[in-house]
Short mmCIF file of C-alpha atoms in Angstrom, two decimals:
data_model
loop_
_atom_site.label_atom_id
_atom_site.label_comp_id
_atom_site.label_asym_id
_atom_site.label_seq_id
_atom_site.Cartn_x
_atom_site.Cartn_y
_atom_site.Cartn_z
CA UNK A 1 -10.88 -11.11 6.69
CA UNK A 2 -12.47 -13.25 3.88
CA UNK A 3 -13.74 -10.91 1.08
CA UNK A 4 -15.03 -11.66 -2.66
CA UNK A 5 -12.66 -11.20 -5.30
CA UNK A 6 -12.40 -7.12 -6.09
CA UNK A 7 -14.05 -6.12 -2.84
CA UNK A 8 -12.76 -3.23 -1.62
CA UNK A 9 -13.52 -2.66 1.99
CA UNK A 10 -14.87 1.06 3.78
CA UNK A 11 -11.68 2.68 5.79
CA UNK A 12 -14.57 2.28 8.60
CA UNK A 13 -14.07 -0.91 8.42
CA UNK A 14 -10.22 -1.02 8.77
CA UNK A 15 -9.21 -2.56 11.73
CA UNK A 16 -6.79 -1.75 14.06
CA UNK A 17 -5.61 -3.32 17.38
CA UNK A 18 -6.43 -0.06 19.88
CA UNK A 19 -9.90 -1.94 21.06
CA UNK A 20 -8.21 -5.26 21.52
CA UNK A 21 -7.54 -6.59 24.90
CA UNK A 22 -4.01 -6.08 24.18
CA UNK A 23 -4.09 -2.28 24.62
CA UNK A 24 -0.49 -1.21 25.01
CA UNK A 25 -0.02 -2.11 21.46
CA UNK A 26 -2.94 0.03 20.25
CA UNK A 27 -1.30 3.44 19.58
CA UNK A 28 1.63 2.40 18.15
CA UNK A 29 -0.16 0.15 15.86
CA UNK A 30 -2.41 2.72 14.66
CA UNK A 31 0.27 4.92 14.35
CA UNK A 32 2.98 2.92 12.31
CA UNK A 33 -0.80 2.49 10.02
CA UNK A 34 -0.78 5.71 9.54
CA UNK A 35 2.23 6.89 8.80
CA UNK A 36 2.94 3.62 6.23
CA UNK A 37 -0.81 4.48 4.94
CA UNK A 38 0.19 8.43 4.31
CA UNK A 39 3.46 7.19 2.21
CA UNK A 40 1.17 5.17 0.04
CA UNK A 41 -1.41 7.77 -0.58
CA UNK A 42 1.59 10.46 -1.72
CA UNK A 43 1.87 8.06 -4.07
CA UNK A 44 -1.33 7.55 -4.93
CA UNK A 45 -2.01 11.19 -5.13
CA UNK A 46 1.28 12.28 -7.21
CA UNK A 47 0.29 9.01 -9.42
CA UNK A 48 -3.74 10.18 -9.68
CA UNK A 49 -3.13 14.21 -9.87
CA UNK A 50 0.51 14.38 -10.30
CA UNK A 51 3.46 16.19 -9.07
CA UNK A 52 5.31 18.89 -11.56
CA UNK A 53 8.12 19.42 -8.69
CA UNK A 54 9.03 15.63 -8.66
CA UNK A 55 8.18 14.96 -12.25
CA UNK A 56 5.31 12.75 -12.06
CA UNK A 57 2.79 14.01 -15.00
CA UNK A 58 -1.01 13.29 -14.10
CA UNK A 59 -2.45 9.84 -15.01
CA UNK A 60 -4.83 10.37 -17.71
CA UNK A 61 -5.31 7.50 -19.88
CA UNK A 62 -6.92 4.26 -18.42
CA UNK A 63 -3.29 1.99 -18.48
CA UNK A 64 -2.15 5.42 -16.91
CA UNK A 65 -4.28 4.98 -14.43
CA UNK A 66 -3.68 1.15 -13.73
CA UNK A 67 0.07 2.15 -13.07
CA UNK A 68 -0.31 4.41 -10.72
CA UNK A 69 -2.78 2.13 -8.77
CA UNK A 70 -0.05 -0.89 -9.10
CA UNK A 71 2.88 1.89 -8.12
CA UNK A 72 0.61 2.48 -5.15
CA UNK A 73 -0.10 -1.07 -4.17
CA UNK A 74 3.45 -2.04 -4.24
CA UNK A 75 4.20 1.83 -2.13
CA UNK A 76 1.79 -0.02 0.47
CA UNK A 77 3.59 -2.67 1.05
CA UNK A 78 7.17 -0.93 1.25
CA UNK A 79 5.89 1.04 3.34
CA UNK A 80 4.31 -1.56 5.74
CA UNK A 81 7.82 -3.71 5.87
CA UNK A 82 9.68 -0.24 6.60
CA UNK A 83 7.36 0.15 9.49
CA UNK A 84 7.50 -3.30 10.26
CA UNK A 85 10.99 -3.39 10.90
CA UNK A 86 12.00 -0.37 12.22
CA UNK A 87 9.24 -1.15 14.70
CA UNK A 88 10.46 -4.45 15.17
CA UNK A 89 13.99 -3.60 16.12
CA UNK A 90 12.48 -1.06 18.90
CA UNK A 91 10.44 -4.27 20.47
CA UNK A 92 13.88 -5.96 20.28
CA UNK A 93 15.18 -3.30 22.79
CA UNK A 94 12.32 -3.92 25.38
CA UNK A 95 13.94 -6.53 27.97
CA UNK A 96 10.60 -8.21 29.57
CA UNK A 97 10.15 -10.89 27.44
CA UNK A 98 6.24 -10.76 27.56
CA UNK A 99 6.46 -7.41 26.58
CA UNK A 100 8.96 -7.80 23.82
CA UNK A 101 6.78 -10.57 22.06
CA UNK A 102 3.51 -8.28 22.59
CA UNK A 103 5.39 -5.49 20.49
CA UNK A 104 6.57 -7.59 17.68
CA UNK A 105 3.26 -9.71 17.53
CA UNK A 106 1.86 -5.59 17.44
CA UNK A 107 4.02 -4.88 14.27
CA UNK A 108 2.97 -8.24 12.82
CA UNK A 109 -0.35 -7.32 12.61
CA UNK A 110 0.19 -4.11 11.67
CA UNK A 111 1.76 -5.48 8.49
CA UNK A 112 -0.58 -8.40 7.98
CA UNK A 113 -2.80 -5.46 7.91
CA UNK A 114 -1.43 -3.55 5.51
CA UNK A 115 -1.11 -6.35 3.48
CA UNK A 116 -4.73 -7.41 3.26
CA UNK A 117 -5.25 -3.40 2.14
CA UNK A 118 -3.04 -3.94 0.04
CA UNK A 119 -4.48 -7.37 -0.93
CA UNK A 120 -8.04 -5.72 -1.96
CA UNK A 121 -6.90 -2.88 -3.96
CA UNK A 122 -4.87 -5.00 -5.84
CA UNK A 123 -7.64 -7.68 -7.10
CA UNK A 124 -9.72 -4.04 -7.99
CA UNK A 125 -6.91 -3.26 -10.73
CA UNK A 126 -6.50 -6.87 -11.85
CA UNK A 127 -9.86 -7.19 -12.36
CA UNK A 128 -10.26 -3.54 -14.00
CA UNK A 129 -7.48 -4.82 -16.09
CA UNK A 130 -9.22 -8.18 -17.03
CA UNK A 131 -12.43 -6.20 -18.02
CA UNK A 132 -10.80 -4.08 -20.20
CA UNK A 133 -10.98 -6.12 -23.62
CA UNK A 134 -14.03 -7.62 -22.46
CA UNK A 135 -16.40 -4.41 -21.58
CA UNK A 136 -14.62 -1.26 -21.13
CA UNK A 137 -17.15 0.90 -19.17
CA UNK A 138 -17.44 -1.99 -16.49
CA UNK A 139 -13.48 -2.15 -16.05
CA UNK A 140 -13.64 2.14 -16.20
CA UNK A 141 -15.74 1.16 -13.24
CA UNK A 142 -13.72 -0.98 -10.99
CA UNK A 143 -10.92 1.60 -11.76
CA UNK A 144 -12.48 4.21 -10.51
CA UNK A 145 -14.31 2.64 -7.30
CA UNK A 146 -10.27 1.38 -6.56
CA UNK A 147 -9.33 4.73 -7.13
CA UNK A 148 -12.21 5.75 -5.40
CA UNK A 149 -11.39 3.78 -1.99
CA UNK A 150 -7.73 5.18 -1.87
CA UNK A 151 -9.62 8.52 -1.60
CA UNK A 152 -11.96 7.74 0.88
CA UNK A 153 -9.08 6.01 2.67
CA UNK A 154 -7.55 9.17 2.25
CA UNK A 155 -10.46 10.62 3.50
CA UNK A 156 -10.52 8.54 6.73
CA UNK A 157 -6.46 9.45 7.62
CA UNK A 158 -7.25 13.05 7.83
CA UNK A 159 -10.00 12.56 10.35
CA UNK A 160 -7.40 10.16 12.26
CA UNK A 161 -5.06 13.26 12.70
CA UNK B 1 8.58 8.63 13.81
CA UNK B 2 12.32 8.88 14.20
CA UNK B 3 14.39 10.91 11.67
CA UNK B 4 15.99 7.43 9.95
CA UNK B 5 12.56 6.77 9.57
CA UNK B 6 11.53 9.15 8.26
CA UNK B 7 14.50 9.50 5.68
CA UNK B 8 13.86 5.54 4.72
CA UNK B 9 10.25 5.99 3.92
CA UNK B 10 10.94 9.50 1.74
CA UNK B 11 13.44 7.59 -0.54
CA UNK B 12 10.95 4.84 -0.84
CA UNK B 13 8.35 7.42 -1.81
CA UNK B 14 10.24 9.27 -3.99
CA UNK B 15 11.70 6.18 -5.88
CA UNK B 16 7.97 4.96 -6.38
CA UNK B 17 6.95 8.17 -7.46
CA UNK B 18 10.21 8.56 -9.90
CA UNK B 19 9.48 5.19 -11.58
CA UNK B 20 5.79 5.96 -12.21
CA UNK B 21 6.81 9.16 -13.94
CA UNK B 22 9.28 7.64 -16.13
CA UNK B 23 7.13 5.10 -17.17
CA UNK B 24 4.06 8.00 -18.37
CA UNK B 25 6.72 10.15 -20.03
CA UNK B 26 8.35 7.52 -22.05
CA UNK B 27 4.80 6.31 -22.96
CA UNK B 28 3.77 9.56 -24.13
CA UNK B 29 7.30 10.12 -25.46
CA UNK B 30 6.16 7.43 -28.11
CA UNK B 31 2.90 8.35 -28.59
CA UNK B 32 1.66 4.84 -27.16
CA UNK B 33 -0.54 3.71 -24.38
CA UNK B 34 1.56 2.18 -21.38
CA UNK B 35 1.80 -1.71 -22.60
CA UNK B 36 0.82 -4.91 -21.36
CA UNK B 37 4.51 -5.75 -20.83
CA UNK B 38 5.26 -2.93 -19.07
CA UNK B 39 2.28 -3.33 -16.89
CA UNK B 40 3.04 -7.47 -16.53
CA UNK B 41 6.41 -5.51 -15.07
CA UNK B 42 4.51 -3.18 -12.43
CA UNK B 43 2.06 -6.02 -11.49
CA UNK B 44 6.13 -8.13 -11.02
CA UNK B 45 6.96 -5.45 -8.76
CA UNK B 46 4.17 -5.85 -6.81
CA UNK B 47 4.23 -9.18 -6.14
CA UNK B 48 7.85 -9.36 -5.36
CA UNK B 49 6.87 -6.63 -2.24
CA UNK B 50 4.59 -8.95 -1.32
CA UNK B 51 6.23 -11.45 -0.94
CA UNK B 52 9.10 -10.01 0.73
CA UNK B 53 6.41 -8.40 3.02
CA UNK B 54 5.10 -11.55 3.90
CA UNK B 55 7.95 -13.25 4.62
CA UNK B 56 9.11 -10.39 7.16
CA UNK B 57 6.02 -10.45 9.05
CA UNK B 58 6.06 -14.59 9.31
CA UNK B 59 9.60 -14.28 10.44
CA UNK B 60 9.10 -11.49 13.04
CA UNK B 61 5.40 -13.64 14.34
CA UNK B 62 8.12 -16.73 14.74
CA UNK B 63 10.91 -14.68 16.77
CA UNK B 64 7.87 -13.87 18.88
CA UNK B 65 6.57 -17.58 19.40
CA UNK B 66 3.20 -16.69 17.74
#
């Protein structure tokens, strides 16, 4: 999955493994997606809007802003090696060995996934953050559209459910 | 999703969350935009996940044979 620097891709486009040939690790793979995916958008929400009950004021301000997108990135990622490895120590239990290797190569690219995600948000808020001192509205921009994405990926979860 | 799960991926969540609120309030505390620093620090964090990510799912795509 190639992409241009700051690209960030349409949940439409985010692939899963349920229409590979490999099947049996479909569901689980979307699921563990999911479920890491739904963490990382708590975040992302309590970050964006805020959360009075856990403390988390609204991001306002532009470097506001920027945090919670890096607090989210990062909230990706733990959330994809949680997933990874609690999913990984279930495959560990399965005793056909073909089988076994299907489920962990499953929770592999679940991760590897996650991680490209992950990946493209995070060249959005480097580059929003390289624009800044060099034309505002422009980085305002590639704030928002990141922002924007997390929404729509958002967006795309709910429909999943 | 078992319960452990469940449990591991709350505390994760809520320690996320509980950073990024600490770092607003003491930036508003002083009455200065989050810093460069500070973000340098969050961009850190990030990179460290990823990394540690990364290396799990290499590791787990060996055990397999892949």
């Amino acid at each position: 999955m190639n992409r241009g620097p700051g690209t960030l891709d349409h949940p439409r486009s985010f692939r899963t493994s349920a229409g590979s040939p490999a099947r049996a690790r479909g569901h689980a793979t979307a699921t563990g997606l999911t479920m890491a995916l739904t963490m990382a958008l708590l975040v992302a929400l309590m970050g964006v809007q805020g959360c009075q009950a856990l403390g988390v004021p609204a991001a306002q301000t532009f470097e506001e802003r920027l945090a919670a997108g890096f607090t989210t990135v990062a909230g990706i990622r733990e959330g994809a090696q949680i997933m990874l490895n609690s999913k990984a120590e279930r495959a560990r239990a399965i005793t056909d060995e073909s089988r076994r290797n299907a489920a962990l190569l499953s929770a592999a690219d679940d991760a590897e996934n996650l991680q490209e995600q992950a990946d493209n948000l995070r060249k959005g808020l480097d580059i929003a953050r390289t624009l800044k001192d060099v034309d505002f509205k422009s980085a305002e921009s590639r704030l928002t559209a990141t922002v924007t994405a997390l929404q729509a990926l958002d967006k795309y979860l709910k429909e999943q459910r | 999703m078992n319960a452990d799960l469940a449990v591991q991926l709350l505390l994760a969540l809520l320690a996320q969350a509980g950073k990024l609120g600490a770092l607003i309030t003491r930036s508003r505390t002083r009455g200065t935009p989050i810093t460069d620093e500070e973000l340098d620090e969050l961009a850190g964090g990030d990179d460290a996940k990823r990394a540690s990510l990364q290396a799990d799912i290499e590791r787990i795509r060996a055990e397999a044979g892949g």
